[in-house]
JSON list of C-alpha atoms in Angstrom, two decimals:
[
{"chain": "A", "resi": 858, "resn": "MET", "atom": "CA", "xyz": [14.64, 11.37, 25.51]},
{"chain": "A", "resi": 859, "resn": "SER", "atom": "CA", "xyz": [15.71, 11.64, 21.57]},
{"chain": "A", "resi": 860, "resn": "HIS", "atom": "CA", "xyz": [14.91, 8.82, 19.28]},
{"chain": "A", "resi": 861, "resn": "ASN", "atom": "CA", "xyz": [15.31, 10.68, 16.10]},
{"chain": "A", "resi": 862, "resn": "LEU", "atom": "CA", "xyz": [11.90, 9.88, 14.98]},
{"chain": "A", "resi": 863, "resn": "PRO", "atom": "CA", "xyz": [9.39, 11.87, 13.55]},
{"chain": "A", "resi": 864, "resn": "GLU", "atom": "CA", "xyz": [6.85, 13.10, 16.31]},
{"chain": "A", "resi": 865, "resn": "GLU", "atom": "CA", "xyz": [3.87, 11.38, 14.84]},
{"chain": "A", "resi": 866, "resn": "ARG", "atom": "CA", "xyz": [5.60, 8.07, 14.36]},
{"chain": "A", "resi": 867, "resn": "MET", "atom": "CA", "xyz": [6.82, 8.44, 17.89]},
{"chain": "A", "resi": 868, "resn": "SER", "atom": "CA", "xyz": [3.15, 8.75, 18.80]},
{"chain": "A", "resi": 869, "resn": "GLN", "atom": "CA", "xyz": [2.18, 5.71, 17.33]},
{"chain": "A", "resi": 870, "resn": "LEU", "atom": "CA", "xyz": [4.71, 3.57, 19.00]},
{"chain": "A", "resi": 871, "resn": "VAL", "atom": "CA", "xyz": [4.36, 5.04, 22.37]},
{"chain": "A", "resi": 872, "resn": "ALA", "atom": "CA", "xyz": [0.58, 4.20, 22.14]},
{"chain": "A", "resi": 873, "resn": "ARG", "atom": "CA", "xyz": [1.14, 0.81, 20.97]},
{"chain": "A", "resi": 874, "resn": "LEU", "atom": "CA", "xyz": [3.50, 0.20, 23.48]},
{"chain": "A", "resi": 875, "resn": "ARG", "atom": "CA", "xyz": [1.08, 1.19, 26.60]},
{"chain": "A", "resi": 876, "resn": "ARG", "atom": "CA", "xyz": [-1.93, -0.68, 24.88]},
{"chain": "A", "resi": 877, "resn": "ALA", "atom": "CA", "xyz": [0.26, -3.72, 25.17]},
{"chain": "A", "resi": 878, "resn": "GLY", "atom": "CA", "xyz": [0.73, -2.91, 28.95]},
{"chain": "A", "resi": 879, "resn": "LEU", "atom": "CA", "xyz": [4.36, -1.86, 28.75]},
{"chain": "A", "resi": 880, "resn": "ARG", "atom": "CA", "xyz": [6.50, 1.48, 29.38]},
{"chain": "A", "resi": 881, "resn": "ALA", "atom": "CA", "xyz": [7.44, 3.07, 26.60]},
{"chain": "A", "resi": 882, "resn": "THR", "atom": "CA", "xyz": [11.12, 3.26, 27.26]},
{"chain": "A", "resi": 883, "resn": "ARG", "atom": "CA", "xyz": [13.57, 4.14, 24.57]},
{"chain": "A", "resi": 884, "resn": "PRO", "atom": "CA", "xyz": [15.02, 0.92, 23.72]},
{"chain": "A", "resi": 885, "resn": "ARG", "atom": "CA", "xyz": [11.39, -0.39, 23.54]},
{"chain": "A", "resi": 886, "resn": "ILE", "atom": "CA", "xyz": [10.44, 2.37, 20.98]},
{"chain": "A", "resi": 887, "resn": "LEU", "atom": "CA", "xyz": [13.70, 1.75, 18.99]},
{"chain": "A", "resi": 888, "resn": "VAL", "atom": "CA", "xyz": [13.23, -2.17, 18.66]},
{"chain": "A", "resi": 889, "resn": "LEU", "atom": "CA", "xyz": [9.79, -1.82, 17.53]},
{"chain": "A", "resi": 890, "resn": "ASP", "atom": "CA", "xyz": [10.43, 1.04, 14.87]},
{"chain": "A", "resi": 891, "resn": "VAL", "atom": "CA", "xyz": [13.38, -1.12, 13.46]},
{"chain": "A", "resi": 892, "resn": "LEU", "atom": "CA", "xyz": [10.95, -4.62, 13.45]},
{"chain": "A", "resi": 893, "resn": "ASP", "atom": "CA", "xyz": [8.05, -2.39, 11.76]},
{"chain": "A", "resi": 894, "resn": "ARG", "atom": "CA", "xyz": [10.47, -0.81, 9.29]},
{"chain": "A", "resi": 895, "resn": "ALA", "atom": "CA", "xyz": [11.93, -4.00, 8.26]},
{"chain": "A", "resi": 896, "resn": "GLY", "atom": "CA", "xyz": [9.09, -5.38, 6.42]},
{"chain": "A", "resi": 897, "resn": "GLY", "atom": "CA", "xyz": [9.82, -8.97, 6.94]},
{"chain": "A", "resi": 898, "resn": "HIS", "atom": "CA", "xyz": [11.64, -11.10, 9.35]},
{"chain": "A", "resi": 899, "resn": "LEU", "atom": "CA", "xyz": [14.97, -10.03, 11.24]},
{"chain": "A", "resi": 900, "resn": "ALA", "atom": "CA", "xyz": [16.99, -12.25, 13.75]},
{"chain": "A", "resi": 901, "resn": "ALA", "atom": "CA", "xyz": [17.89, -10.45, 17.02]},
{"chain": "A", "resi": 902, "resn": "ASP", "atom": "CA", "xyz": [21.35, -9.74, 15.83]},
{"chain": "A", "resi": 903, "resn": "GLU", "atom": "CA", "xyz": [20.28, -7.95, 12.65]},
{"chain": "A", "resi": 904, "resn": "VAL", "atom": "CA", "xyz": [18.00, -5.43, 14.92]},
{"chain": "A", "resi": 905, "resn": "LEU", "atom": "CA", "xyz": [21.00, -4.55, 17.06]},
{"chain": "A", "resi": 906, "resn": "ALA", "atom": "CA", "xyz": [23.20, -4.26, 13.79]},
{"chain": "A", "resi": 907, "resn": "ARG", "atom": "CA", "xyz": [20.25, -2.01, 12.29]},
{"chain": "A", "resi": 908, "resn": "LEU", "atom": "CA", "xyz": [20.27, 0.44, 15.46]},
{"chain": "A", "resi": 909, "resn": "ARG", "atom": "CA", "xyz": [23.71, 0.58, 15.35]},
{"chain": "A", "resi": 910, "resn": "ALA", "atom": "CA", "xyz": [23.70, 1.72, 11.70]},
{"chain": "A", "resi": 911, "resn": "ARG", "atom": "CA", "xyz": [21.38, 4.52, 13.09]},
{"chain": "A", "resi": 912, "resn": "GLY", "atom": "CA", "xyz": [23.46, 5.70, 15.63]},
{"chain": "A", "resi": 913, "resn": "PHE", "atom": "CA", "xyz": [22.29, 4.02, 18.64]},
{"chain": "A", "resi": 914, "resn": "ARG", "atom": "CA", "xyz": [24.17, 2.21, 20.98]},
{"chain": "A", "resi": 915, "resn": "LEU", "atom": "CA", "xyz": [22.13, -0.39, 22.82]},
{"chain": "A", "resi": 916, "resn": "SER", "atom": "CA", "xyz": [23.82, -3.30, 24.22]},
{"chain": "A", "resi": 917, "resn": "ARG", "atom": "CA", "xyz": [22.74, -7.02, 22.94]},
{"chain": "A", "resi": 918, "resn": "ALA", "atom": "CA", "xyz": [21.20, -7.93, 26.16]},
{"chain": "A", "resi": 919, "resn": "THR", "atom": "CA", "xyz": [19.24, -4.77, 26.19]},
{"chain": "A", "resi": 920, "resn": "VAL", "atom": "CA", "xyz": [18.03, -5.49, 22.84]},
{"chain": "A", "resi": 921, "resn": "TYR", "atom": "CA", "xyz": [17.28, -9.43, 23.53]},
{"chain": "A", "resi": 922, "resn": "ASN", "atom": "CA", "xyz": [15.41, -8.11, 26.91]},
{"chain": "A", "resi": 923, "resn": "VAL", "atom": "CA", "xyz": [13.53, -6.01, 24.75]},
{"chain": "A", "resi": 924, "resn": "ILE", "atom": "CA", "xyz": [12.73, -8.60, 22.57]},
{"chain": "A", "resi": 925, "resn": "HIS", "atom": "CA", "xyz": [11.38, -10.85, 25.04]},
{"chain": "A", "resi": 926, "resn": "SER", "atom": "CA", "xyz": [9.06, -8.01, 26.22]},
{"chain": "A", "resi": 927, "resn": "LEU", "atom": "CA", "xyz": [7.83, -7.10, 23.02]},
{"chain": "A", "resi": 928, "resn": "VAL", "atom": "CA", "xyz": [6.76, -11.03, 22.34]},
{"chain": "A", "resi": 929, "resn": "SER", "atom": "CA", "xyz": [5.64, -11.70, 25.65]},
{"chain": "A", "resi": 930, "resn": "SER", "atom": "CA", "xyz": [3.15, -8.71, 25.38]},
{"chain": "A", "resi": 931, "resn": "GLY", "atom": "CA", "xyz": [2.17, -9.88, 21.95]},
{"chain": "A", "resi": 932, "resn": "LEU", "atom": "CA", "xyz": [3.50, -6.93, 20.12]},
{"chain": "A", "resi": 933, "resn": "VAL", "atom": "CA", "xyz": [6.11, -8.94, 17.93]},
{"chain": "A", "resi": 934, "resn": "MET", "atom": "CA", "xyz": [6.23, -12.32, 17.01]},
{"chain": "A", "resi": 935, "resn": "ILE", "atom": "CA", "xyz": [8.90, -15.11, 16.84]},
{"chain": "A", "resi": 936, "resn": "ALA", "atom": "CA", "xyz": [8.72, -16.41, 12.99]},
{"chain": "A", "resi": 937, "resn": "ASP", "atom": "CA", "xyz": [8.75, -20.25, 13.52]},
{"chain": "A", "resi": 938, "resn": "THR", "atom": "CA", "xyz": [11.06, -21.22, 10.37]},
{"chain": "A", "resi": 939, "resn": "GLY", "atom": "CA", "xyz": [12.45, -24.34, 11.93]},
{"chain": "A", "resi": 940, "resn": "PRO", "atom": "CA", "xyz": [16.37, -24.92, 13.40]},
{"chain": "A", "resi": 941, "resn": "GLY", "atom": "CA", "xyz": [18.47, -22.16, 13.55]},
{"chain": "A", "resi": 942, "resn": "ARG", "atom": "CA", "xyz": [18.51, -18.35, 14.39]},
{"chain": "A", "resi": 943, "resn": "MET", "atom": "CA", "xyz": [15.04, -17.34, 15.59]},
{"chain": "A", "resi": 944, "resn": "LEU", "atom": "CA", "xyz": [13.65, -14.82, 13.18]},
{"chain": "A", "resi": 945, "resn": "LEU", "atom": "CA", "xyz": [10.96, -11.89, 14.58]},
{"chain": "A", "resi": 946, "resn": "GLU", "atom": "CA", "xyz": [8.36, -9.86, 13.00]},
{"chain": "A", "resi": 947, "resn": "PRO", "atom": "CA", "xyz": [5.71, -7.51, 14.59]},
{"chain": "A", "resi": 948, "resn": "ALA", "atom": "CA", "xyz": [2.57, -9.30, 15.60]},
{"chain": "A", "resi": 949, "resn": "ARG", "atom": "CA", "xyz": [-0.05, -8.05, 13.17]},
{"chain": "A", "resi": 950, "resn": "VAL", "atom": "CA", "xyz": [-2.49, -11.58, 11.97]},
{"chain": "A", "resi": 951, "resn": "TRP", "atom": "CA", "xyz": [-1.81, -14.97, 12.72]},
{"chain": "A", "resi": 952, "resn": "HIS", "atom": "CA", "xyz": [0.04, -16.34, 9.79]},
{"chain": "A", "resi": 953, "resn": "HIS", "atom": "CA", "xyz": [2.80, -18.97, 8.92]},
{"chain": "A", "resi": 954, "resn": "HIS", "atom": "CA", "xyz": [5.58, -19.21, 7.08]},
{"chain": "A", "resi": 955, "resn": "PHE", "atom": "CA", "xyz": [6.88, -21.04, 3.55]},
{"chain": "A", "resi": 956, "resn": "VAL", "atom": "CA", "xyz": [10.96, -21.14, 3.72]},
{"chain": "A", "resi": 957, "resn": "CYS", "atom": "CA", "xyz": [12.75, -21.92, 0.46]},
{"chain": "A", "resi": 958, "resn": "ARG", "atom": "CA", "xyz": [15.29, -24.40, 0.38]},
{"chain": "A", "resi": 959, "resn": "GLU", "atom": "CA", "xyz": [17.11, -22.94, -2.51]},
{"chain": "A", "resi": 960, "resn": "CYS", "atom": "CA", "xyz": [17.37, -18.88, -1.54]},
{"chain": "A", "resi": 961, "resn": "GLY", "atom": "CA", "xyz": [16.28, -19.20, 2.09]},
{"chain": "A", "resi": 962, "resn": "SER", "atom": "CA", "xyz": [13.70, -16.53, 1.94]},
{"chain": "A", "resi": 963, "resn": "VAL", "atom": "CA", "xyz": [10.76, -16.56, 4.32]},
{"chain": "A", "resi": 964, "resn": "ILE", "atom": "CA", "xyz": [7.15, -15.85, 3.00]},
{"chain": "A", "resi": 965, "resn": "ASP", "atom": "CA", "xyz": [4.43, -15.22, 5.19]},
{"chain": "A", "resi": 966, "resn": "VAL", "atom": "CA", "xyz": [1.28, -17.53, 4.12]},
{"chain": "A", "resi": 967, "resn": "PRO", "atom": "CA", "xyz": [-2.08, -16.86, 5.47]},
{"chain": "A", "resi": 968, "resn": "CYS", "atom": "CA", "xyz": [-3.33, -18.72, 8.13]},
{"chain": "A", "resi": 969, "resn": "VAL", "atom": "CA", "xyz": [-7.25, -20.19, 6.91]},
{"chain": "A", "resi": 970, "resn": "VAL", "atom": "CA", "xyz": [-8.39, -19.62, 10.76]},
{"chain": "A", "resi": 971, "resn": "GLY", "atom": "CA", "xyz": [-6.51, -16.55, 11.25]},
{"chain": "A", "resi": 972, "resn": "ALA", "atom": "CA", "xyz": [-6.12, -16.91, 15.10]},
{"chain": "A", "resi": 973, "resn": "LYS", "atom": "CA", "xyz": [-4.29, -19.10, 17.46]},
{"chain": "A", "resi": 974, "resn": "PRO", "atom": "CA", "xyz": [-4.59, -22.02, 17.80]},
{"chain": "A", "resi": 975, "resn": "CYS", "atom": "CA", "xyz": [-5.67, -22.80, 14.05]},
{"chain": "A", "resi": 976, "resn": "LEU", "atom": "CA", "xyz": [-5.08, -26.81, 14.59]},
{"chain": "A", "resi": 977, "resn": "GLN", "atom": "CA", "xyz": [-5.99, -29.10, 17.23]},
{"chain": "A", "resi": 978, "resn": "PRO", "atom": "CA", "xyz": [-3.79, -32.60, 17.57]},
{"chain": "A", "resi": 979, "resn": "ASP", "atom": "CA", "xyz": [-5.48, -35.60, 18.50]},
{"chain": "A", "resi": 980, "resn": "LEU", "atom": "CA", "xyz": [-4.14, -35.53, 21.74]},
{"chain": "A", "resi": 981, "resn": "PRO", "atom": "CA", "xyz": [-6.45, -36.07, 24.65]},
{"chain": "A", "resi": 982, "resn": "GLY", "atom": "CA", "xyz": [-5.92, -34.14, 27.87]},
{"chain": "A", "resi": 983, "resn": "ALA", "atom": "CA", "xyz": [-3.75, -31.61, 26.18]},
{"chain": "A", "resi": 984, "resn": "GLU", "atom": "CA", "xyz": [-4.28, -27.70, 26.15]},
{"chain": "A", "resi": 985, "resn": "VAL", "atom": "CA", "xyz": [-3.06, -26.22, 22.91]},
{"chain": "A", "resi": 986, "resn": "ASP", "atom": "CA", "xyz": [-2.27, -22.29, 22.60]},
{"chain": "A", "resi": 987, "resn": "GLU", "atom": "CA", "xyz": [-0.52, -22.25, 19.31]},
{"chain": "A", "resi": 988, "resn": "ALA", "atom": "CA", "xyz": [0.16, -24.07, 16.43]},
{"chain": "A", "resi": 989, "resn": "GLN", "atom": "CA", "xyz": [2.66, -23.30, 13.63]},
{"chain": "A", "resi": 990, "resn": "VAL", "atom": "CA", "xyz": [3.04, -24.54, 9.98]},
{"chain": "A", "resi": 991, "resn": "ILE", "atom": "CA", "xyz": [6.34, -24.55, 7.93]},
{"chain": "A", "resi": 992, "resn": "TRP", "atom": "CA", "xyz": [6.16, -25.26, 4.32]},
{"chain": "A", "resi": 993, "resn": "ARG", "atom": "CA", "xyz": [9.50, -25.65, 2.88]},
{"chain": "A", "resi": 994, "resn": "GLY", "atom": "CA", "xyz": [10.14, -26.08, -1.12]},
{"chain": "A", "resi": 995, "resn": "ARG", "atom": "CA", "xyz": [11.44, -23.68, -3.57]},
{"chain": "A", "resi": 996, "resn": "CYS", "atom": "CA", "xyz": [9.74, -20.17, -3.90]},
{"chain": "A", "resi": 997, "resn": "PRO", "atom": "CA", "xyz": [8.21, -18.67, -6.68]},
{"chain": "A", "resi": 998, "resn": "ARG", "atom": "CA", "xyz": [11.04, -16.35, -7.87]},
{"chain": "A", "resi": 999, "resn": "CYS", "atom": "CA", "xyz": [13.48, -19.60, -7.19]},
{"chain": "A", "resi": 1000, "resn": "VAL", "atom": "CA", "xyz": [11.12, -21.91, -9.66]},
{"chain": "A", "resi": 1001, "resn": "MET", "atom": "CA", "xyz": [10.75, -19.25, -12.26]},
{"chain": "A", "resi": 1002, "resn": "ARG", "atom": "CA", "xyz": [14.54, -18.50, -12.27]},
{"chain": "A", "resi": 1003, "resn": "SER", "atom": "CA", "xyz": [15.11, -22.39, -12.90]},
{"chain": "A", "resi": 1004, "resn": "ALA", "atom": "CA", "xyz": [12.38, -22.43, -15.45]},
{"chain": "A", "resi": 1005, "resn": "THR", "atom": "CA", "xyz": [13.81, -19.42, -17.39]},
{"chain": "A", "resi": 1006, "resn": "GLY", "atom": "CA", "xyz": [17.14, -20.58, -17.02]},
{"chain": "A", "resi": 1007, "resn": "GLY", "atom": "CA", "xyz": [17.71, -17.64, -14.84]},
{"chain": "A", "resi": 1008, "resn": "GLY", "atom": "CA", "xyz": [20.96, -16.01, -13.96]},
{"chain": "A", "resi": 1009, "resn": "SER", "atom": "CA", "xyz": [23.12, -15.90, -11.00]},
{"chain": "A", "resi": 1010, "resn": "HIS", "atom": "CA", "xyz": [21.50, -17.25, -7.42]},
{"chain": "A", "resi": 1011, "resn": "ALA", "atom": "CA", "xyz": [22.83, -14.36, -5.91]},
{"chain": "A", "resi": 1012, "resn": "GLU", "atom": "CA", "xyz": [20.20, -11.76, -4.78]},
{"chain": "A", "resi": 1013, "resn": "THR", "atom": "CA", "xyz": [19.69, -8.26, -3.34]},
{"chain": "A", "resi": 1014, "resn": "ILE", "atom": "CA", "xyz": [18.94, -7.54, 0.15]},
{"chain": "A", "resi": 1015, "resn": "SER", "atom": "CA", "xyz": [18.11, -3.83, 0.52]},
{"chain": "A", "resi": 1016, "resn": "SER", "atom": "CA", "xyz": [18.42, -2.16, 4.12]},
{"chain": "A", "resi": 1017, "resn": "GLY", "atom": "CA", "xyz": [18.04, 1.59, 4.41]},
{"chain": "A", "resi": 1018, "resn": "ALA", "atom": "CA", "xyz": [20.82, 3.30, 2.50]},
{"chain": "A", "resi": 1019, "resn": "SER", "atom": "CA", "xyz": [22.87, 0.11, 2.03]},
{"chain": "A", "resi": 1020, "resn": "THR", "atom": "CA", "xyz": [22.32, -2.82, -0.40]},
{"chain": "A", "resi": 1021, "resn": "THR", "atom": "CA", "xyz": [23.91, -6.33, -0.07]},
{"chain": "A", "resi": 1022, "resn": "VAL", "atom": "CA", "xyz": [24.26, -9.01, -2.21]},
{"chain": "A", "resi": 1023, "resn": "ILE", "atom": "CA", "xyz": [24.18, -12.44, -0.91]},
{"chain": "A", "resi": 1024, "resn": "ASP", "atom": "CA", "xyz": [24.95, -15.85, -2.78]},
{"chain": "A", "resi": 1025, "resn": "ARG", "atom": "CA", "xyz": [23.20, -18.21, -0.40]},
{"chain": "A", "resi": 1026, "resn": "ARG", "atom": "CA", "xyz": [24.60, -21.38, -1.59]},
{"chain": "A", "resi": 1027, "resn": "ALA", "atom": "CA", "xyz": [27.97, -20.50, -0.23]},
{"chain": "A", "resi": 1028, "resn": "PHE", "atom": "CA", "xyz": [26.17, -21.04, 3.22]},
{"chain": "A", "resi": 1029, "resn": "GLY", "atom": "CA", "xyz": [24.87, -24.58, 1.94]},
{"chain": "A", "resi": 1030, "resn": "ARG", "atom": "CA", "xyz": [21.81, -23.70, 4.18]},
{"chain": "A", "resi": 1031, "resn": "PRO", "atom": "CA", "xyz": [19.29, -20.59, 4.25]},
{"chain": "A", "resi": 1032, "resn": "GLY", "atom": "CA", "xyz": [21.06, -17.63, 4.29]},
{"chain": "A", "resi": 1033, "resn": "PRO", "atom": "CA", "xyz": [22.30, -15.19, 7.31]},
{"chain": "A", "resi": 1034, "resn": "MET", "atom": "CA", "xyz": [19.31, -13.00, 6.28]},
{"chain": "A", "resi": 1035, "resn": "ALA", "atom": "CA", "xyz": [15.82, -13.94, 5.44]},
{"chain": "A", "resi": 1036, "resn": "GLU", "atom": "CA", "xyz": [13.58, -11.49, 3.53]},
{"chain": "A", "resi": 1037, "resn": "ARG", "atom": "CA", "xyz": [9.80, -11.19, 2.58]},
{"chain": "A", "resi": 1038, "resn": "HIS", "atom": "CA", "xyz": [8.94, -11.32, -0.79]}
]
């Protein structure tokens, strides 16, 4: 089974999958590796694009099935940022998100409790297993940019060997790629 991953990295991924009760299949190893290396929030199609850029030909259905198993097992979490694309990230520590209305960036915000559920509604008889908070506003970088009269609203997003400049205003809402500051 060729993965083009260093042996130590492969061993770490296999061990994580097995601890989560999953078989260490090639697609699971590859998808988990892409999400780990992203260092932020990715949509499923971005995971697929990064796999294809690395020369791996997995079907969209396979990637979505793998994502489902990784989320179900607790290795990956869905970054709730409101309506729109489902964003994914490795599940490490429970946290919430801040979404910048200006540039579309998604920033992790530590949860004061650190575990699910961190809030309980006043709803007698309900059983809560998760609470997510989404803050919206302008991120520190956009606030600083406007305070200093700072330049273009275009930003650079690096993904491995390539760099993409995106002007999020052209989309009229948060851009096609979310990033972590």
